[in-house]
Coordinates of C-alpha atoms in Angstrom, one line a residue:
K1 CA 92.3 41.9 122.4
S2 CA 91.0 45.0 124.1
D3 CA 87.2 45.2 124.8
E4 CA 87.6 48.9 125.4
V5 CA 88.9 49.5 121.9
M6 CA 86.4 47.1 120.3
N7 CA 83.4 48.8 122.0
A8 CA 84.6 52.4 121.7
P9 CA 81.6 54.5 120.6
N10 CA 83.6 56.7 118.2
A11 CA 87.0 57.3 116.7
A12 CA 88.0 59.8 119.4
A13 CA 87.3 57.3 122.1
R14 CA 89.0 54.5 120.2
K15 CA 92.2 56.7 119.8
K16 CA 92.3 57.3 123.5
A17 CA 91.8 53.6 124.3
I18 CA 94.7 52.7 122.0
A19 CA 96.9 55.3 123.6
K20 CA 96.0 53.8 127.0
I21 CA 97.1 50.3 125.8
K22 CA 100.5 51.6 124.9
T23 CA 101.4 51.9 128.6
E24 CA 99.1 49.3 130.2
D25 CA 99.7 46.4 127.7
P26 CA 102.8 47.1 125.6
V27 CA 102.8 43.6 124.2
L28 CA 99.3 44.0 122.7
Y29 CA 100.2 47.5 121.5
N30 CA 103.3 46.2 119.6
E31 CA 101.1 43.5 118.0
F32 CA 98.7 46.3 116.9
R33 CA 101.5 48.4 115.5
A34 CA 102.9 45.4 113.6
A35 CA 99.5 44.6 112.1
A36 CA 99.0 48.3 111.1
R37 CA 102.4 48.4 109.5
E38 CA 101.7 45.3 107.5
S39 CA 98.4 46.7 106.3
E40 CA 100.0 50.0 105.3
A41 CA 102.7 48.2 103.4
E42 CA 100.3 46.1 101.4
S43 CA 98.3 49.2 100.6
H44 CA 101.4 51.1 99.5
L45 CA 102.5 48.2 97.2
V46 CA 99.1 47.9 95.5
R47 CA 98.7 51.7 95.1
N48 CA 102.2 52.4 93.8
G49 CA 103.4 49.1 92.3
G50 CA 102.1 49.8 88.9
R51 CA 100.1 46.6 88.4
F52 CA 96.7 48.0 89.3
K53 CA 96.2 51.2 87.4
L54 CA 92.4 51.3 87.5
C55 CA 91.2 50.0 90.8
A56 CA 94.0 51.0 93.3
Q57 CA 92.1 54.1 94.5
G58 CA 89.8 55.0 97.3
D59 CA 89.2 52.3 99.8
L60 CA 90.9 49.2 98.5
N61 CA 88.8 46.2 97.9
T62 CA 90.3 42.8 96.9
Y63 CA 87.4 41.9 94.6
S64 CA 88.1 45.1 92.5
L65 CA 91.8 44.2 92.3
F66 CA 90.9 40.6 91.3
A67 CA 88.6 41.9 88.6
E68 CA 91.3 44.1 87.1
L69 CA 93.9 41.3 87.2
F70 CA 91.4 39.0 85.5
T71 CA 91.0 41.3 82.5
Q72 CA 94.8 41.6 82.3
V73 CA 95.5 37.9 82.1
L74 CA 92.6 37.1 79.7
G75 CA 93.7 35.9 76.2
T76 CA 93.5 38.6 73.5
S77 CA 90.8 36.7 71.6
G78 CA 89.2 34.9 74.5
F79 CA 86.1 35.3 76.7
G80 CA 85.9 34.9 80.4
G81 CA 83.4 35.3 83.3
I82 CA 83.7 36.0 87.0
I83 CA 81.3 36.4 89.9
V84 CA 81.9 39.7 91.8
P85 CA 79.9 42.2 93.8
T86 CA 77.8 44.5 91.5
G87 CA 79.7 47.5 92.9
I88 CA 82.3 46.6 90.2
A89 CA 80.0 48.4 87.8
T90 CA 78.2 51.0 90.0
D91 CA 80.6 52.2 92.7
D92 CA 82.5 55.5 92.1
S93 CA 85.8 53.9 93.2
N94 CA 85.5 51.4 90.3
S95 CA 84.5 54.0 87.7
D96 CA 87.9 54.0 86.0
F97 CA 87.8 50.2 85.6
F98 CA 84.2 50.0 84.4
G99 CA 84.6 53.0 82.2
H100 CA 87.7 51.3 80.7
I101 CA 86.0 48.0 79.7
I102 CA 83.1 50.0 78.3
Q103 CA 85.3 52.4 76.3
E104 CA 87.4 49.5 75.0
K105 CA 84.2 47.6 74.2
R106 CA 85.3 44.6 76.2
L107 CA 82.2 44.2 78.3
V108 CA 80.0 41.4 77.0
S109 CA 77.3 41.2 79.7
L110 CA 76.6 42.0 83.3
F111 CA 73.9 40.1 85.0
D112 CA 73.1 41.4 88.5
F113 CA 71.4 39.3 91.2
E114 CA 70.1 39.9 94.7
N115 CA 70.6 37.1 97.3
R116 CA 67.3 38.0 98.9
E117 CA 65.9 34.5 98.8
R118 CA 69.3 32.9 99.4
V119 CA 68.7 30.5 96.5
L120 CA 72.2 30.7 95.0
F121 CA 74.3 31.4 98.1
P122 CA 72.5 30.2 101.2
E123 CA 75.2 31.2 103.6
V124 CA 75.6 34.7 102.3
Y125 CA 73.8 37.8 103.7
Y126 CA 70.5 38.2 101.9
R127 CA 71.1 41.8 100.9
M128 CA 74.3 41.0 99.1
R129 CA 74.3 42.0 95.4
F130 CA 76.6 40.2 93.0
C131 CA 76.9 39.9 89.2
L132 CA 78.0 37.6 86.5
L133 CA 80.6 39.7 84.7
T134 CA 81.6 38.5 81.2
V135 CA 84.4 40.3 79.2
C136 CA 86.3 39.6 76.0
G137 CA 89.9 39.9 75.1
I138 CA 91.5 43.1 73.7
A139 CA 91.4 41.8 70.1
R140 CA 87.6 41.6 70.1
S141 CA 85.0 44.4 70.1
W142 CA 81.6 44.1 71.7
E143 CA 79.3 46.9 70.6
K144 CA 76.2 46.4 72.8
P145 CA 76.7 44.6 76.1
R146 CA 73.7 43.0 77.7
F147 CA 72.5 43.8 81.2
T148 CA 70.0 42.7 83.8
F149 CA 69.5 43.9 87.4
F150 CA 67.6 42.7 90.5
G151 CA 67.5 39.1 89.3
L152 CA 66.7 36.5 92.0
K153 CA 67.4 33.3 90.2
V154 CA 69.0 32.2 86.9
E155 CA 65.5 31.7 85.3
D156 CA 64.9 35.4 85.5
L157 CA 67.3 35.8 82.6
S158 CA 64.6 34.3 80.4
K159 CA 61.9 36.8 81.3
E160 CA 60.8 39.1 78.5
G161 CA 62.2 42.6 78.9
Q162 CA 64.5 41.5 81.8
V163 CA 67.7 41.5 79.7
F164 CA 68.5 44.6 77.6
S165 CA 71.3 46.3 75.8
L166 CA 73.1 49.5 76.6
S167 CA 75.7 51.0 74.2
K168 CA 78.7 53.0 75.3
E169 CA 76.9 56.1 74.2
D170 CA 73.9 55.2 76.4
I171 CA 76.1 54.8 79.5
N172 CA 78.0 58.0 78.7
L173 CA 74.6 59.9 78.4
I174 CA 73.2 58.6 81.7
N175 CA 76.4 58.8 83.8
P176 CA 78.6 61.2 81.9
N177 CA 80.9 61.9 84.9
T178 CA 81.7 58.4 86.2
K179 CA 80.8 56.2 83.2
T180 CA 79.4 53.8 85.7
C181 CA 76.4 51.6 85.0
P182 CA 72.8 52.7 85.9
I183 CA 70.8 50.0 87.6
L184 CA 67.9 49.7 85.2
R185 CA 65.2 47.1 86.0
S186 CA 64.0 46.4 82.5
E187 CA 64.2 47.3 78.8
R188 CA 61.2 49.7 79.4
D189 CA 63.1 51.5 82.2
A190 CA 66.2 51.8 80.0
A191 CA 64.1 53.5 77.3
I192 CA 62.5 56.0 79.7
V193 CA 65.7 56.9 81.5
R194 CA 67.5 57.3 78.1
A195 CA 64.8 59.7 77.0
I196 CA 64.9 61.7 80.2
Y197 CA 68.7 62.2 79.9
S198 CA 68.4 63.2 76.3
L199 CA 66.3 66.1 77.4
V200 CA 67.2 67.1 80.9
P201 CA 70.8 68.0 81.9
I202 CA 72.6 66.7 85.0
L203 CA 73.1 68.8 88.1
Q204 CA 76.9 69.0 87.8
R205 CA 79.0 68.0 84.8
E206 CA 82.7 67.4 85.3
S207 CA 85.2 68.4 82.7
K208 CA 85.9 65.4 80.4
G209 CA 88.3 65.9 77.5
S210 CA 86.9 68.6 75.2
T211 CA 83.6 68.8 77.3
P212 CA 83.8 71.7 79.7
A213 CA 82.5 71.5 83.3
A214 CA 79.0 72.8 83.9
N215 CA 77.3 73.7 87.2
P216 CA 74.2 75.8 86.2
W217 CA 72.8 75.9 89.7
G218 CA 76.1 76.9 91.2
V219 CA 75.7 74.1 93.7
K220 CA 78.3 73.2 96.4
F221 CA 77.9 70.2 98.6
L222 CA 78.2 70.7 102.3
G223 CA 79.4 67.9 104.6
M224 CA 79.6 69.4 108.0
F225 CA 80.1 67.0 110.9
H226 CA 80.8 63.3 111.2
M227 CA 78.7 61.7 113.9
T228 CA 81.7 59.5 115.0
N229 CA 84.8 61.6 114.3
D230 CA 83.3 64.9 115.5
A231 CA 81.5 63.4 118.5
G232 CA 83.7 65.5 120.9
R233 CA 82.1 68.7 119.5
F234 CA 78.5 67.6 120.4
V235 CA 76.6 68.1 123.6
S236 CA 73.4 66.5 124.8
E237 CA 70.5 68.3 126.5
D238 CA 71.9 67.7 130.0
F239 CA 74.7 70.1 129.1
F240 CA 72.4 73.1 129.5
D241 CA 71.8 74.4 133.0
G242 CA 69.6 77.2 134.3
T243 CA 71.8 79.9 132.6
W244 CA 70.5 78.9 129.2
T245 CA 67.2 79.8 127.5
T246 CA 65.6 78.3 124.5
A247 CA 64.2 79.7 121.2
G248 CA 62.7 76.7 119.5
N249 CA 65.4 74.1 119.5
V250 CA 68.2 76.6 119.9
F251 CA 69.9 77.2 123.2
V252 CA 71.1 80.6 124.1
R253 CA 73.2 81.7 127.1
A254 CA 71.4 84.3 129.2
N255 CA 73.9 87.0 128.3
N256 CA 73.5 86.1 124.5
E257 CA 77.2 85.5 124.2
E258 CA 76.8 81.8 123.4
E259 CA 74.4 79.9 121.2
Y260 CA 74.0 76.2 120.5
L261 CA 72.2 75.0 117.4
P262 CA 70.5 71.6 116.8
L263 CA 72.5 68.9 115.0
Y264 CA 70.2 67.5 112.3
E265 CA 70.3 63.9 111.3
G266 CA 68.8 62.2 108.3
R267 CA 66.1 60.5 110.4
M268 CA 64.7 63.9 111.3
I269 CA 63.7 65.0 107.8
D270 CA 61.3 64.1 105.0
N271 CA 60.4 65.6 101.6
Y272 CA 59.3 69.2 102.2
D273 CA 59.4 68.5 106.0
H274 CA 62.2 69.3 108.4
R275 CA 60.1 68.1 111.3
L276 CA 59.6 64.4 110.5
A277 CA 60.9 63.2 113.8
S278 CA 62.7 64.1 117.0
T279 CA 65.7 61.9 118.1
R280 CA 66.8 60.8 121.5
L281 CA 69.6 59.0 123.0
K282 CA 69.3 55.3 123.6
D283 CA 71.9 53.3 125.5
I284 CA 73.1 50.1 123.6
K285 CA 75.9 48.3 125.4
L286 CA 78.7 50.9 125.7
Q287 CA 77.5 53.0 122.8
R288 CA 75.0 55.8 122.9
S289 CA 72.9 55.4 119.8
G290 CA 69.8 57.2 118.8
E291 CA 66.1 56.4 118.1
S292 CA 63.4 58.4 116.3
V293 CA 60.1 59.7 117.7
T294 CA 57.9 60.6 114.7
L295 CA 55.9 63.8 115.1
T296 CA 52.2 63.5 114.4
S297 CA 50.3 65.8 112.0
A298 CA 48.4 67.1 115.0
Q299 CA 51.7 68.2 116.6
K300 CA 52.9 69.8 113.4
T301 CA 49.8 72.0 113.1
D302 CA 51.5 74.1 115.8
P303 CA 54.1 76.3 114.1
A304 CA 56.1 76.4 117.3
C305 CA 56.5 72.6 117.3
I306 CA 60.1 71.5 116.6
A307 CA 62.0 68.3 115.8
R308 CA 64.2 67.9 118.8
P309 CA 67.7 66.5 118.2
R310 CA 69.8 64.3 120.4
Y311 CA 72.8 66.6 120.1
W312 CA 73.5 70.3 119.8
I313 CA 76.7 72.1 118.6
S314 CA 78.1 75.6 119.1
A315 CA 76.9 78.2 116.5
S316 CA 80.5 79.4 116.2
V317 CA 81.6 75.9 115.1
V318 CA 78.7 75.8 112.6
H319 CA 79.7 79.2 111.2
E320 CA 83.3 78.0 110.9
A321 CA 82.2 75.0 109.0
S322 CA 80.0 77.0 106.6
P323 CA 79.9 80.8 106.9
K324 CA 77.5 81.0 104.0
M325 CA 74.9 78.6 105.4
S326 CA 75.2 80.3 108.8
Q327 CA 74.6 83.7 107.3
Q328 CA 71.9 82.6 105.0
G329 CA 70.0 81.0 107.8
W330 CA 68.8 77.9 106.0
V331 CA 70.0 75.3 103.5
L332 CA 68.6 72.5 101.3
G333 CA 69.3 69.3 103.1
C334 CA 69.3 65.8 101.5
M335 CA 69.3 62.5 103.4
S336 CA 72.5 60.6 102.6
I337 CA 71.2 57.2 103.9
T338 CA 68.7 55.7 101.4
S339 CA 67.7 52.8 99.3
A340 CA 66.2 52.2 95.9
T341 CA 63.5 50.1 97.7
N342 CA 62.4 53.0 100.0
A343 CA 59.1 54.7 99.5
R344 CA 61.2 57.7 98.3
T345 CA 64.9 57.4 97.5
C346 CA 65.6 61.1 97.4
V347 CA 64.5 62.9 100.7
M348 CA 65.1 66.6 100.6
C349 CA 63.8 69.7 102.4
V350 CA 64.8 73.1 103.7
V351 CA 66.6 72.9 107.0
P352 CA 66.9 76.0 109.2
R353 CA 70.4 77.2 110.4
A354 CA 71.8 74.1 112.2
G355 CA 74.7 71.7 112.3
L356 CA 74.4 68.8 109.8
G357 CA 75.5 65.3 110.7
N358 CA 76.9 63.1 108.0
S359 CA 73.5 61.6 107.3
V360 CA 72.4 65.0 105.8
I361 CA 74.1 66.5 102.8
G362 CA 73.8 70.3 102.5
L363 CA 73.3 71.8 99.1
L364 CA 74.4 75.5 98.8
S365 CA 73.3 77.1 95.6
K366 CA 74.1 80.5 94.0
A367 CA 70.5 80.7 92.8
D368 CA 68.0 82.9 94.7
A369 CA 65.6 81.4 97.2
R370 CA 62.6 81.3 94.7
H371 CA 64.6 79.3 92.2
Q372 CA 65.9 77.0 94.9
C373 CA 62.2 76.3 95.6
C374 CA 62.1 75.0 92.0
L375 CA 65.3 73.0 92.6
L376 CA 63.6 71.4 95.7
A377 CA 60.4 70.6 93.7
N378 CA 62.5 68.9 91.0
A379 CA 64.3 66.8 93.6
C380 CA 61.1 65.8 95.4
S381 CA 59.2 64.9 92.2
I382 CA 58.2 61.4 91.2
P383 CA 60.1 61.3 87.8
F384 CA 63.3 62.5 89.5
D385 CA 62.9 59.9 92.2
Y386 CA 62.2 57.3 89.6
V387 CA 65.6 58.0 88.1
C388 CA 67.2 57.9 91.6
K389 CA 65.9 54.4 92.0
Q390 CA 67.8 53.4 88.9
K391 CA 71.1 54.9 90.2
V392 CA 71.3 53.8 93.9
S393 CA 72.7 50.3 94.4
G394 CA 73.3 50.3 98.1
N395 CA 72.3 52.4 101.1
N396 CA 74.3 55.6 100.4
F397 CA 73.1 58.5 98.4
N398 CA 76.6 59.4 97.3
M399 CA 77.5 62.8 95.9
F400 CA 78.8 61.2 92.7
I401 CA 75.2 59.9 92.2
I402 CA 73.6 63.2 93.0
R403 CA 75.8 65.2 90.6
Q404 CA 74.5 63.0 87.7
L405 CA 70.8 63.3 88.4
P406 CA 68.5 65.1 86.0
I407 CA 67.8 68.7 87.1
L408 CA 66.1 71.2 84.8
L409 CA 68.1 74.4 84.2
P410 CA 67.3 77.5 86.4
T411 CA 66.3 79.4 83.2
K412 CA 63.6 76.8 82.5
F413 CA 61.6 78.0 85.4
D414 CA 61.5 81.5 84.0
E415 CA 59.6 80.2 81.0
V416 CA 55.8 80.2 80.8
A417 CA 54.0 77.3 82.4
P418 CA 52.7 75.2 79.5
W419 CA 49.4 74.5 81.3
D420 CA 48.8 78.2 82.4
E421 CA 50.2 80.8 80.1
R422 CA 49.4 83.6 82.6
L423 CA 52.2 82.4 84.9
A424 CA 55.9 81.6 84.7
L425 CA 56.8 78.1 86.0
L426 CA 58.5 79.8 88.9
E427 CA 55.3 81.6 89.9
W428 CA 53.3 78.4 89.6
I429 CA 55.8 76.2 91.6
V430 CA 56.9 78.5 94.4
P431 CA 53.5 78.9 96.2
R432 CA 53.1 75.1 96.3
V433 CA 56.6 74.5 97.7
M434 CA 56.1 77.4 100.1
E435 CA 52.9 76.0 101.6
M436 CA 54.4 72.6 102.2
T437 CA 57.8 73.9 103.4
Y438 CA 57.0 76.9 105.6
T439 CA 55.0 75.3 108.3
S440 CA 57.0 76.4 111.4
N441 CA 58.5 79.5 112.8
D442 CA 62.1 78.4 112.4
L443 CA 61.9 78.7 108.6
R444 CA 60.8 82.4 108.7
K445 CA 64.2 83.5 107.2
F446 CA 63.7 81.1 104.3
A447 CA 60.2 82.3 103.7
R448 CA 61.2 86.0 103.6
D449 CA 64.1 85.2 101.2
A450 CA 61.6 83.5 98.9
G451 CA 59.2 86.5 99.0
H452 CA 56.6 85.4 101.6
D453 CA 56.0 87.9 104.4
G454 CA 53.2 86.1 106.2
E455 CA 53.0 83.6 109.0
P456 CA 53.7 79.8 108.6
F457 CA 51.2 77.7 106.8
R458 CA 48.9 75.3 108.6
W459 CA 49.9 71.7 108.3
N460 CA 47.1 69.9 106.4
D461 CA 47.6 66.4 105.2
D462 CA 44.8 66.5 102.6
R463 CA 46.2 69.7 101.0
R464 CA 49.8 68.5 101.1
F465 CA 48.7 65.4 99.2
L466 CA 47.1 67.4 96.4
L467 CA 50.0 69.9 96.3
R468 CA 52.5 67.1 95.8
C469 CA 50.3 65.4 93.2
E470 CA 50.2 68.7 91.2
L471 CA 53.9 69.1 91.4
D472 CA 54.5 65.4 90.4
A473 CA 52.2 65.8 87.4
A474 CA 53.9 69.0 86.5
F475 CA 57.4 67.4 86.4
L476 CA 56.2 64.4 84.5
H477 CA 55.1 67.0 81.9
L478 CA 58.3 69.0 82.1
F479 CA 60.4 65.8 81.7
A480 CA 58.4 65.1 78.5
I481 CA 57.2 61.7 79.8
D482 CA 54.2 60.5 77.8
R483 CA 51.0 59.2 79.4
Q484 CA 51.9 55.5 79.1
S485 CA 55.4 55.9 80.4
A486 CA 54.1 58.2 83.2
S487 CA 51.9 55.3 84.4
H488 CA 54.9 53.0 84.4
V489 CA 57.0 55.5 86.3
I490 CA 54.4 55.8 89.1
D491 CA 54.1 52.0 89.3
A492 CA 57.8 51.9 90.4
F493 CA 56.7 53.2 93.8
T494 CA 55.6 49.8 95.1
I495 CA 55.7 50.7 98.8
V496 CA 53.4 53.7 98.2
Q497 CA 51.1 51.5 96.1
S498 CA 50.8 48.7 98.7
R499 CA 50.2 51.2 101.6
E500 CA 47.4 53.0 99.7
E501 CA 45.7 49.9 98.4
E502 CA 45.5 48.7 102.0
T503 CA 44.3 52.1 103.3
Y504 CA 42.1 53.3 100.4
G505 CA 41.4 50.2 98.4
E506 CA 43.2 51.8 95.4
Y507 CA 46.5 53.3 94.3
R508 CA 45.2 56.8 95.1
T509 CA 48.5 58.7 94.3
K510 CA 48.6 57.2 90.8
R511 CA 44.9 58.0 90.0
V512 CA 45.1 61.6 91.2
I513 CA 48.5 62.3 89.5
L514 CA 47.3 61.0 86.2
E515 CA 44.0 62.9 86.4
I516 CA 46.0 66.1 87.0
Y517 CA 48.5 65.1 84.2
D518 CA 45.6 64.7 81.8
A519 CA 44.1 68.0 82.9
M520 CA 47.4 69.8 82.2
I521 CA 47.7 68.2 78.8
E522 CA 44.1 69.4 78.0
A523 CA 44.9 72.9 79.3
E524 CA 47.9 73.1 77.0
R525 CA 45.8 71.9 74.1
T526 CA 42.9 74.3 74.6
R527 CA 45.1 77.1 76.1
F528 CA 42.5 77.3 78.9
P529 CA 44.5 77.5 82.2
Y530 CA 44.7 74.5 84.4
Q531 CA 42.4 74.8 87.4
T532 CA 43.8 73.7 90.7
R533 CA 41.8 71.3 92.9
L534 CA 42.9 73.2 96.1
D535 CA 40.4 75.5 97.7
P536 CA 41.7 78.0 98.7
P537 CA 44.5 77.9 96.1
P538 CA 48.1 77.2 97.0
A539 CA 49.7 79.5 99.6
D540 CA 46.5 81.5 100.1
P541 CA 46.8 83.7 103.2
R542 CA 43.7 81.9 104.7
C543 CA 45.9 78.8 105.1
C544 CA 48.4 80.6 107.4
H545 CA 48.7 80.9 111.2
P546 CA 47.0 82.6 112.9
Q547 CA 45.0 84.3 110.2
A548 CA 43.4 81.0 109.2
E549 CA 41.2 80.9 112.3
E550 CA 40.5 84.7 112.2
L551 CA 39.2 84.4 108.6
G552 CA 37.1 81.4 109.5
Y553 CA 38.9 79.0 107.2
V554 CA 38.5 75.4 108.4
S555 CA 40.8 72.7 107.0
K556 CA 39.0 70.0 105.2

């Protein structure tokens, strides 16, 4: 074996190390080529042999092939069950297989378990998810398969509401592109998610048979740079000598002929906040990894404060990767590393002109900047994130998941706000998004595009809390979620609840959102406009820099 190959920090370094072995250790190199040839031959046979028509795509996995073979050899009138990873029903690479057994009505049940307590498989990694998959033969027809998710032990199958049914039509409604299975926690969750999707369309609908494709927001996903494969394009801060000057976190050569932009990573962003944390290099063995340094609220009250990256990349390379983002000067960025158990599963904000590592997905939309504020508000809302938690099974916020999430149509935001008939929804939402997003100088271009000509807004945690609660309540209303279901949706955010109960002695977010939700319902009933709790109101000039101090406004 070669330690140099095994410890290579990225693909480029690994390729060089392998080329070096060719001359320095030809015996080892020949063994490597023979193993690679065998692997390539096996892959070719599986993909082109004709036996595996459903699972021989993407990254091959033996459990998927085993599951397909199992359904092939099952007797026409029989039943059979196997234990396989839950990805057989939720991963995009298995969508053809799962869609097939659903459409053919061969799925009898799928019972998903976490190995968290290592009760069933003590020697298996505790995060491993697996399921008991039961199917029937082709001569039978099973109308409503039964499901359960997040079980910890067999006894959980006896809990009330834990096991529920989903029809073929339900799955097609919730995941119309992939026909994969949503990871619903209970019968109640199934009912709420079903109701949301019956009202709210998905972000992007693929063409299926007679159903045409639909992309009402004109969204294109932007994957710019891979942190490993593109490592040769990145430079660290020690690259810049005295001939460079800085403008925020952008380096410019003194003659203005060269410019290097920050490379954003997922750990640098939060909802409505592109300045969550700076990153820095940290040596681990032979690899250079990164660690985060979270910026404080006090630091972010300075509009010149920046989130400093561990790498920079040439502006010309960024422009080559995405001319539109480079010219626009900003983009919606979504963290691609996530989990259903995180405080928030969807993390999205406006990112200034920069390179994006593969842990940040860019969303370029044909909509104007003000409507994109509404798209951002939808994606950062509690009901939207609640649905995300039903869709994410692992640690990747894959684009096939994002495409099937519920996003209101752009035209919806041109309608009158139900709780304030004086304003269109767009006019009600944009000021709240603007005050939370435009808090630093490097988003001036975004602010101008969205119609705000003033200075950045002062970072104020108390105001941000109320602004988010108002938007969360608004989207609960727009998603037509009733009061009782709204309470259930907010209860899904268990990390937020535990933190607030420890800090405030109550689930503060839930109380305030439901109070605002009730006030909006009352405003709609009486036709007397909803009165914001914020003083001054959202995006008031007194909340800006530096006018805030000049006008004598003091943050509460």
